[in-house]
PDB file of C-alpha atoms in Angstrom:
ATOM      1  CA  MET A   1      64.516 -88.355 293.234  1.00 45.00           C
ATOM      2  CA  LYS A   2      67.599 -89.978 291.728  1.00 38.00           C
ATOM      3  CA  LYS A   3      68.881 -86.599 290.461  1.00 41.00           C
ATOM      4  CA  VAL A   4      68.421 -85.084 293.923  1.00 39.00           C
ATOM      5  CA  PHE A   5      70.363 -87.991 295.475  1.00 36.00           C
ATOM      6  CA  ILE A   6      73.232 -87.606 292.971  1.00 38.00           C
ATOM      7  CA  LEU A   7      73.332 -83.846 293.564  1.00 40.00           C
ATOM      8  CA  LEU A   8      73.476 -84.452 297.315  1.00 40.00           C
ATOM      9  CA  LEU A   9      76.387 -86.862 296.857  1.00 39.00           C
ATOM     10  CA  LEU A  10      78.267 -84.276 294.773  1.00 40.00           C
ATOM     11  CA  VAL A  11      77.742 -81.615 297.448  1.00 36.00           C
ATOM     12  CA  LEU A  12      79.016 -83.981 300.127  1.00 39.00           C
ATOM     13  CA  GLN A  13      82.074 -84.866 298.014  1.00 45.00           C
ATOM     14  CA  VAL A  14      82.923 -81.187 297.452  1.00 38.00           C
ATOM     15  CA  ALA A  15      82.520 -80.498 301.185  1.00 40.00           C
ATOM     16  CA  ALA A  16      84.733 -83.470 302.027  1.00 41.00           C
ATOM     17  CA  VAL A  17      87.470 -82.279 299.643  1.00 38.00           C
ATOM     18  CA  ALA A  18      87.340 -78.756 301.097  1.00 39.00           C
ATOM     19  CA  PHE A  19      87.531 -80.112 304.642  1.00 36.00           C
ATOM     20  CA  ALA A  20      90.411 -82.432 303.776  1.00 38.00           C
ATOM     21  CA  SER A  21      92.283 -79.578 302.098  1.00 38.00           C
ATOM     22  CA  GLY A  22      92.088 -77.381 305.187  1.00 46.00           C
ATOM     23  CA  SER A  23      92.996 -80.283 307.453  1.00 66.00           C
ATOM     24  CA  THR A  24      95.965 -81.172 305.226  1.00 88.00           C
ATOM     25  CA  GLU A  25      97.376 -77.636 305.441  1.00 89.00           C
ATOM     26  CA  GLU A  26      97.324 -77.690 309.237  1.00 93.00           C
ATOM     27  CA  THR A  27      98.714 -81.229 309.483  1.00 93.00           C
ATOM     28  CA  LYS A  28     101.492 -80.502 306.990  1.00 95.00           C
ATOM     29  CA  ALA A  29     102.494 -77.287 308.787  1.00 96.00           C
ATOM     30  CA  TRP A  30     102.625 -79.074 312.143  1.00 97.00           C
ATOM     31  CA  PHE A  31     104.631 -81.988 310.723  1.00 96.00           C
ATOM     32  CA  ASN A  32     107.137 -79.676 309.015  1.00 97.00           C
ATOM     33  CA  ALA A  33     107.505 -77.484 312.127  1.00 97.00           C
ATOM     34  CA  ASP A  34     108.285 -80.639 314.104  1.00 96.00           C
ATOM     35  CA  LYS A  35     111.018 -81.574 311.614  1.00 96.00           C
ATOM     36  CA  VAL A  36     112.578 -78.089 311.811  1.00 97.00           C
ATOM     37  CA  ALA A  37     112.435 -78.216 315.612  1.00 95.00           C
ATOM     38  CA  ASP A  38     114.293 -81.548 315.567  1.00 93.00           C
ATOM     39  CA  GLN A  39     117.026 -79.999 313.403  1.00 93.00           C
ATOM     40  CA  SER A  40     117.268 -76.953 315.669  1.00 94.00           C
ATOM     41  CA  VAL A  41     117.162 -78.567 319.095  1.00 88.00           C
ATOM     42  CA  LYS A  42     120.939 -78.888 319.533  1.00 86.00           C
ATOM     43  CA  TYR A  43     121.647 -75.229 318.796  1.00 90.00           C
ATOM     44  CA  VAL A  44     122.285 -73.342 322.037  1.00 88.00           C
ATOM     45  CA  ALA A  45     122.517 -69.589 322.630  1.00 90.00           C
ATOM     46  CA  THR A  46     125.953 -68.458 323.803  1.00 90.00           C
ATOM     47  CA  GLN A  47     124.818 -64.942 324.719  1.00 94.00           C
ATOM     48  CA  ARG A  48     121.860 -63.887 326.866  1.00 94.00           C
ATOM     49  CA  SER A  49     121.088 -60.277 327.671  1.00 96.00           C
ATOM     50  CA  ALA A  50     118.344 -59.552 330.173  1.00 96.00           C
ATOM     51  CA  THR A  51     116.705 -56.600 331.869  1.00 96.00           C
ATOM     52  CA  ILE A  52     114.485 -57.219 334.883  1.00 93.00           C
ATOM     53  CA  SER A  53     111.853 -54.714 335.963  1.00 91.00           C
ATOM     54  CA  LEU A  54     110.624 -55.314 339.515  1.00 83.00           C
ATOM     55  CA  SER A  55     107.269 -54.226 340.923  1.00 80.00           C
ATOM     56  CA  ASN A  56     109.030 -51.664 343.142  1.00 81.00           C
ATOM     57  CA  GLY A  57     110.272 -49.818 340.029  1.00 85.00           C
ATOM     58  CA  GLU A  58     113.849 -51.127 340.231  1.00 88.00           C
ATOM     59  CA  GLU A  59     115.547 -52.172 336.987  1.00 93.00           C
ATOM     60  CA  LEU A  60     118.505 -54.568 336.727  1.00 94.00           C
ATOM     61  CA  THR A  61     120.495 -55.452 333.590  1.00 97.00           C
ATOM     62  CA  ALA A  62     123.095 -58.128 332.876  1.00 97.00           C
ATOM     63  CA  THR A  63     124.623 -60.164 330.059  1.00 97.00           C
ATOM     64  CA  ALA A  64     125.885 -63.738 330.173  1.00 93.00           C
ATOM     65  CA  GLN A  65     128.484 -65.051 327.735  1.00 92.00           C
ATOM     66  CA  TYR A  66     128.619 -68.839 327.408  1.00 87.00           C
ATOM     67  CA  LYS A  67     131.693 -70.741 326.292  1.00 84.00           C
ATOM     68  CA  VAL A  68     131.594 -74.293 324.970  1.00 78.00           C
ATOM     69  CA  ASN A  69     134.416 -76.485 326.274  1.00 74.00           C
ATOM     70  CA  ASN A  70     135.693 -79.783 324.896  1.00 69.00           C
ATOM     71  CA  SER A  71     133.078 -81.856 326.701  1.00 62.00           C
ATOM     72  CA  ASP A  72     130.220 -79.843 325.187  1.00 67.00           C
ATOM     73  CA  LEU A  73     129.451 -78.156 328.490  1.00 69.00           C
ATOM     74  CA  LEU A  74     128.712 -74.465 328.740  1.00 74.00           C
ATOM     75  CA  THR A  75     130.465 -72.219 331.221  1.00 82.00           C
ATOM     76  CA  ARG A  76     129.433 -68.614 331.564  1.00 87.00           C
ATOM     77  CA  VAL A  77     130.725 -65.204 332.543  1.00 91.00           C
ATOM     78  CA  ILE A  78     128.211 -62.599 333.749  1.00 94.00           C
ATOM     79  CA  THR A  79     128.678 -58.869 333.302  1.00 97.00           C
ATOM     80  CA  GLY A  80     126.375 -56.325 334.895  1.00 97.00           C
ATOM     81  CA  ASP A  81     124.130 -56.969 337.879  1.00 94.00           C
ATOM     82  CA  LYS A  82     124.566 -60.611 338.914  1.00 90.00           C
ATOM     83  CA  ASP A  83     121.185 -60.514 340.703  1.00 87.00           C
ATOM     84  CA  VAL A  84     119.569 -60.707 337.253  1.00 90.00           C
ATOM     85  CA  PHE A  85     120.797 -64.267 336.726  1.00 88.00           C
ATOM     86  CA  THR A  86     120.201 -65.168 340.359  1.00 83.00           C
ATOM     87  CA  LEU A  87     116.520 -64.628 339.616  1.00 81.00           C
ATOM     88  CA  LEU A  88     116.607 -66.134 336.110  1.00 85.00           C
ATOM     89  CA  ASP A  89     118.258 -69.279 337.473  1.00 82.00           C
ATOM     90  CA  THR A  90     115.229 -69.954 339.666  1.00 76.00           C
ATOM     91  CA  TYR A  91     113.197 -70.829 336.571  1.00 78.00           C
ATOM     92  CA  SER A  92     115.291 -71.024 333.416  1.00 80.00           C
ATOM     93  CA  ASP A  93     118.768 -71.413 331.991  1.00 79.00           C
ATOM     94  CA  GLY A  94     117.763 -70.118 328.597  1.00 82.00           C
ATOM     95  CA  TYR A  95     115.989 -72.938 326.828  1.00 83.00           C
ATOM     96  CA  ILE A  96     112.467 -72.320 325.520  1.00 90.00           C
ATOM     97  CA  LEU A  97     110.025 -75.218 325.621  1.00 90.00           C
ATOM     98  CA  THR A  98     108.130 -76.078 322.415  1.00 94.00           C
ATOM     99  CA  PRO A  99     105.315 -78.606 321.853  1.00 95.00           C
ATOM    100  CA  PHE A 100     107.731 -80.645 319.690  1.00 94.00           C
ATOM    101  CA  GLU A 101     109.856 -82.036 322.541  1.00 87.00           C
ATOM    102  CA  ASP A 102     110.503 -85.783 322.350  1.00 81.00           C
ATOM    103  CA  ASP A 103     109.923 -86.115 326.099  1.00 76.00           C
ATOM    104  CA  ILE A 104     106.297 -84.950 325.959  1.00 83.00           C
ATOM    105  CA  ILE A 105     103.992 -87.660 327.298  1.00 83.00           C
ATOM    106  CA  LEU A 106     100.684 -85.981 326.474  1.00 87.00           C
ATOM    107  CA  LEU A 107      99.810 -83.368 323.870  1.00 90.00           C
ATOM    108  CA  ASP A 108      96.292 -82.000 323.538  1.00 91.00           C
ATOM    109  CA  LYS A 109      96.347 -79.650 320.558  1.00 93.00           C
ATOM    110  CA  GLU A 110      93.652 -77.578 318.888  1.00 94.00           C
ATOM    111  CA  TYR A 111      93.877 -75.566 315.681  1.00 96.00           C
ATOM    112  CA  LEU A 112      92.564 -72.041 316.358  1.00 96.00           C
ATOM    113  CA  GLY A 113      92.832 -70.399 312.928  1.00 96.00           C
ATOM    114  CA  LYS A 114      95.085 -67.904 311.175  1.00 96.00           C
ATOM    115  CA  GLU A 115      96.745 -64.738 312.452  1.00 97.00           C
ATOM    116  CA  VAL A 116      99.367 -62.285 311.220  1.00 97.00           C
ATOM    117  CA  VAL A 117     102.462 -61.949 313.455  1.00 97.00           C
ATOM    118  CA  ASN A 118     105.094 -59.341 312.536  1.00 95.00           C
ATOM    119  CA  GLY A 119     103.814 -59.373 308.951  1.00 96.00           C
ATOM    120  CA  ILE A 120     103.912 -63.172 308.675  1.00 97.00           C
ATOM    121  CA  ASN A 121     100.764 -65.209 308.028  1.00 97.00           C
ATOM    122  CA  CYS A 122     100.587 -67.896 310.701  1.00 97.00           C
ATOM    123  CA  LEU A 123      98.581 -70.973 311.593  1.00 97.00           C
ATOM    124  CA  VAL A 124      97.796 -70.874 315.329  1.00 97.00           C
ATOM    125  CA  PHE A 125      97.611 -73.932 317.583  1.00 97.00           C
ATOM    126  CA  ASP A 126      96.715 -74.126 321.264  1.00 96.00           C
ATOM    127  CA  CYS A 127      98.526 -76.944 323.095  1.00 95.00           C
ATOM    128  CA  ASP A 128      98.225 -78.383 326.577  1.00 92.00           C
ATOM    129  CA  VAL A 129     101.447 -80.260 327.213  1.00 89.00           C
ATOM    130  CA  ALA A 130     102.237 -82.731 329.973  1.00 85.00           C
ATOM    131  CA  VAL A 131     105.925 -83.533 330.399  1.00 79.00           C
ATOM    132  CA  TYR A 132     108.095 -85.734 332.540  1.00 74.00           C
ATOM    133  CA  GLU A 133     109.884 -83.764 335.227  1.00 72.00           C
ATOM    134  CA  SER A 134     113.094 -85.231 333.799  1.00 69.00           C
ATOM    135  CA  ILE A 135     112.790 -82.659 330.994  1.00 72.00           C
ATOM    136  CA  PHE A 136     113.399 -79.969 333.631  1.00 70.00           C
ATOM    137  CA  PHE A 137     116.882 -80.309 335.061  1.00 65.00           C
ATOM    138  CA  LYS A 138     119.206 -78.128 337.069  1.00 60.00           C
ATOM    139  CA  GLY A 139     122.028 -76.872 334.875  1.00 56.00           C
ATOM    140  CA  LYS A 140     122.769 -73.246 335.594  1.00 54.00           C
ATOM    141  CA  ASP A 141     126.105 -73.328 333.736  1.00 55.00           C
ATOM    142  CA  GLN A 142     124.785 -75.486 330.909  1.00 57.00           C
ATOM    143  CA  GLY A 143     122.039 -74.992 328.342  1.00 56.00           C
ATOM    144  CA  GLY A 144     118.832 -76.633 329.497  1.00 59.00           C
ATOM    145  CA  GLU A 145     115.197 -76.051 330.258  1.00 65.00           C
ATOM    146  CA  LEU A 146     112.969 -74.879 333.030  1.00 71.00           C
ATOM    147  CA  LEU A 147     114.689 -75.725 336.303  1.00 72.00           C
ATOM    148  CA  GLY A 148     113.268 -78.356 338.624  1.00 69.00           C
ATOM    149  CA  GLU A 149     113.842 -81.682 340.310  1.00 65.00           C
ATOM    150  CA  ASP A 150     114.425 -84.790 338.181  1.00 64.00           C
ATOM    151  CA  GLU A 151     111.659 -87.010 339.588  1.00 63.00           C
ATOM    152  CA  GLY A 152     110.684 -88.535 336.255  1.00 65.00           C
ATOM    153  CA  GLU A 153     106.924 -87.890 336.218  1.00 68.00           C
ATOM    154  CA  THR A 154     104.320 -85.163 336.471  1.00 67.00           C
ATOM    155  CA  ASP A 155     100.548 -84.923 336.174  1.00 63.00           C
ATOM    156  CA  SER A 156     100.595 -81.193 335.506  1.00 67.00           C
ATOM    157  CA  SER A 157     100.567 -79.408 332.176  1.00 75.00           C
ATOM    158  CA  VAL A 158     101.993 -76.380 330.431  1.00 88.00           C
ATOM    159  CA  ASN A 159      99.924 -74.367 327.960  1.00 93.00           C
ATOM    160  CA  ILE A 160     101.655 -73.301 324.739  1.00 96.00           C
ATOM    161  CA  LYS A 161     100.040 -71.248 321.998  1.00 97.00           C
ATOM    162  CA  VAL A 162     102.273 -71.672 318.944  1.00 98.00           C
ATOM    163  CA  TYR A 163     102.216 -69.595 315.762  1.00 98.00           C
ATOM    164  CA  ILE A 164     103.581 -71.453 312.698  1.00 98.00           C
ATOM    165  CA  SER A 165     104.485 -69.670 309.463  1.00 98.00           C
ATOM    166  CA  GLU A 166     102.319 -70.558 306.474  1.00 96.00           C
ATOM    167  CA  ILE A 167     105.325 -70.004 304.174  1.00 95.00           C
ATOM    168  CA  ASP A 168     108.118 -72.153 305.643  1.00 96.00           C
ATOM    169  CA  ASN A 169     106.305 -73.833 308.582  1.00 97.00           C
ATOM    170  CA  THR A 170     108.742 -72.559 311.205  1.00 97.00           C
ATOM    171  CA  ILE A 171     107.756 -71.274 314.638  1.00 98.00           C
ATOM    172  CA  VAL A 172     107.235 -67.510 314.539  1.00 98.00           C
ATOM    173  CA  LYS A 173     105.955 -66.979 318.071  1.00 98.00           C
ATOM    174  CA  GLU A 174     104.951 -68.814 321.236  1.00 98.00           C
ATOM    175  CA  VAL A 175     102.954 -67.774 324.284  1.00 98.00           C
ATOM    176  CA  ILE A 176     103.738 -70.152 327.165  1.00 95.00           C
ATOM    177  CA  THR A 177     102.056 -70.378 330.559  1.00 92.00           C
ATOM    178  CA  TYR A 178     103.633 -72.361 333.394  1.00 86.00           C
ATOM    179  CA  GLU A 179     101.470 -72.841 336.456  1.00 74.00           C
ATOM    180  CA  GLU A 180     100.671 -75.377 339.173  1.00 70.00           C
ATOM    181  CA  LEU A 181     103.737 -77.492 338.448  1.00 72.00           C
ATOM    182  CA  PRO A 182     104.391 -79.566 341.603  1.00 69.00           C
ATOM    183  CA  PHE A 183     108.102 -78.752 341.658  1.00 64.00           C
ATOM    184  CA  LEU A 184     107.558 -75.018 341.075  1.00 66.00           C
ATOM    185  CA  THR A 185     104.768 -74.304 343.541  1.00 67.00           C
ATOM    186  CA  ASP A 186     106.078 -70.832 344.409  1.00 71.00           C
ATOM    187  CA  LEU A 187     106.406 -69.652 340.814  1.00 75.00           C
ATOM    188  CA  SER A 188     104.035 -68.753 337.980  1.00 81.00           C
ATOM    189  CA  LEU A 189     105.247 -67.596 334.557  1.00 87.00           C
ATOM    190  CA  ASN A 190     103.929 -66.342 331.251  1.00 93.00           C
ATOM    191  CA  GLN A 191     106.340 -66.038 328.331  1.00 95.00           C
ATOM    192  CA  GLU A 192     105.954 -64.393 324.932  1.00 97.00           C
ATOM    193  CA  VAL A 193     108.699 -65.670 322.640  1.00 98.00           C
ATOM    194  CA  ILE A 194     109.655 -64.434 319.168  1.00 98.00           C
ATOM    195  CA  PHE A 195     111.600 -66.897 317.003  1.00 98.00           C
ATOM    196  CA  GLN A 196     114.050 -66.364 314.139  1.00 97.00           C
ATOM    197  CA  THR A 197     115.079 -68.681 311.294  1.00 96.00           C
ATOM    198  CA  ASN A 198     118.580 -68.725 309.802  1.00 94.00           C
ATOM    199  CA  ASN A 199     119.660 -71.372 307.275  1.00 93.00           C
ATOM    200  CA  GLY A 200     116.760 -73.584 308.279  1.00 93.00           C
ATOM    201  CA  ILE A 201     117.525 -73.380 312.009  1.00 96.00           C
ATOM    202  CA  ASN A 202     114.598 -72.065 314.073  1.00 97.00           C
ATOM    203  CA  THR A 203     115.588 -70.537 317.434  1.00 96.00           C
ATOM    204  CA  PRO A 204     114.210 -68.078 320.029  1.00 97.00           C
ATOM    205  CA  GLU A 205     115.375 -64.491 319.540  1.00 97.00           C
ATOM    206  CA  SER A 206     113.566 -62.513 322.233  1.00 97.00           C
ATOM    207  CA  VAL A 207     111.571 -63.436 325.330  1.00 97.00           C
ATOM    208  CA  ILE A 208     109.289 -61.373 327.537  1.00 97.00           C
ATOM    209  CA  THR A 209     108.617 -63.184 330.814  1.00 93.00           C
ATOM    210  CA  THR A 210     106.033 -61.977 333.297  1.00 93.00           C
ATOM    211  CA  GLY A 211     106.424 -63.765 336.603  1.00 86.00           C
ATOM    212  CA  HIS A 212     105.412 -64.053 340.222  1.00 80.00           C
ATOM    213  CA  TYR A 213     107.936 -65.646 342.585  1.00 73.00           C
ATOM    214  CA  ARG A 214     107.773 -66.409 346.290  1.00 70.00           C
ATOM    215  CA  ALA A 215     110.933 -67.119 348.289  1.00 64.00           C
ATOM    216  CA  ASN A 216     111.806 -67.635 351.922  1.00 63.00           C
ATOM    217  CA  GLY A 217     112.719 -64.405 353.679  1.00 60.00           C
ATOM    218  CA  ALA A 218     116.401 -63.872 354.381  1.00 58.00           C
ATOM    219  CA  LYS A 219     115.962 -63.581 358.155  1.00 58.00           C
ATOM    220  CA  ASN A 220     112.875 -65.693 358.851  1.00 53.00           C
ATOM    221  CA  PHE A 221     112.119 -68.892 356.918  1.00 53.00           C
ATOM    222  CA  SER A 222     108.454 -68.732 357.926  1.00 53.00           C
ATOM    223  CA  VAL A 223     108.131 -65.377 356.158  1.00 54.00           C
ATOM    224  CA  PHE A 224     108.111 -65.102 352.384  1.00 57.00           C
ATOM    225  CA  ASP A 225     109.453 -62.407 350.097  1.00 64.00           C
ATOM    226  CA  VAL A 226     107.206 -62.013 347.038  1.00 67.00           C
ATOM    227  CA  TYR A 227     108.495 -60.769 343.707  1.00 73.00           C
ATOM    228  CA  ASP A 228     106.491 -59.625 340.689  1.00 84.00           C
ATOM    229  CA  PHE A 229     108.779 -59.102 337.733  1.00 88.00           C
ATOM    230  CA  VAL A 230     109.028 -58.622 333.968  1.00 94.00           C
ATOM    231  CA  VAL A 231     112.126 -59.851 332.131  1.00 93.00           C
ATOM    232  CA  MET A 232     113.090 -58.613 328.651  1.00 96.00           C
ATOM    233  CA  GLU A 233     115.611 -61.087 327.262  1.00 96.00           C
ATOM    234  CA  THR A 234     117.485 -61.543 323.973  1.00 97.00           C
ATOM    235  CA  LEU A 235     119.232 -64.741 322.903  1.00 96.00           C
ATOM    236  CA  SER A 236     121.951 -64.840 320.248  1.00 95.00           C
ATOM    237  CA  GLY A 237     125.221 -66.438 319.167  1.00 93.00           C
ATOM    238  CA  TYR A 238     123.688 -69.857 318.615  1.00 93.00           C
ATOM    239  CA  THR A 239     126.172 -72.697 318.300  1.00 89.00           C
ATOM    240  CA  TYR A 240     125.756 -76.394 317.562  1.00 88.00           C
ATOM    241  CA  MET A 241     126.442 -78.782 320.440  1.00 84.00           C
ATOM    242  CA  ASN A 242     126.553 -82.360 319.213  1.00 78.00           C
ATOM    243  CA  SER A 243     126.055 -84.148 322.525  1.00 72.00           C
ATOM    244  CA  TYR A 244     123.562 -81.641 323.896  1.00 63.00           C
ATOM    245  CA  THR A 245     120.069 -82.897 324.633  1.00 54.00           C
ATOM    246  CA  HIS A 246     117.002 -81.382 326.270  1.00 52.00           C
ATOM    247  CA  GLU A 247     115.639 -84.685 327.568  1.00 43.00           C
TER     248      GLU A 247
END
């Protein structure tokens, strides 16, 4: 009986070590990705190129060049079809939300397992994120986040599936779903974002946004124009802005 008890203890110890090992890998990857995100958060894209495909078959293309002035503000010049950025400005000025934001008030995360993305072995996490509305500010000429009113609170959430590299623990990919936000009631979005890493700085490189947007009609405010669209966007020319913050 004693031998059986000792054997059982050994089995439990081995199982505990194996469990702890797996848990440690996930925890370490998440912690390191958070550190890289903190180092990268003040790098802002100075070039955005976007092509919008509308449900009626129309395609619009434009590029925005951003210039940093002495006060660390961004001003931009648009070439191509300005209607592209008229639509983009309804929901984003280029910043991509991650689950590592300091202004997150609630994070419900679940480890899903491993997956290969673009040849990179990744740890995959599913995150429901609740944020203050203050994280979403209007700044069409300045780098920022999803556009909205600065009311300071929200009881809604954003879902982010994040893929973290097993090798260097940087973000490789995100799939983000925005829906039922009280200050964006006429808009739903799904974004697939591919990240790049240069010299330890982890930033978005390409974004595919699928969206549904409802706006007041031009001639009758009781009638709505509805837009279904897909945006293919590339972000480049990242520059460090010392006083820039996403909060």
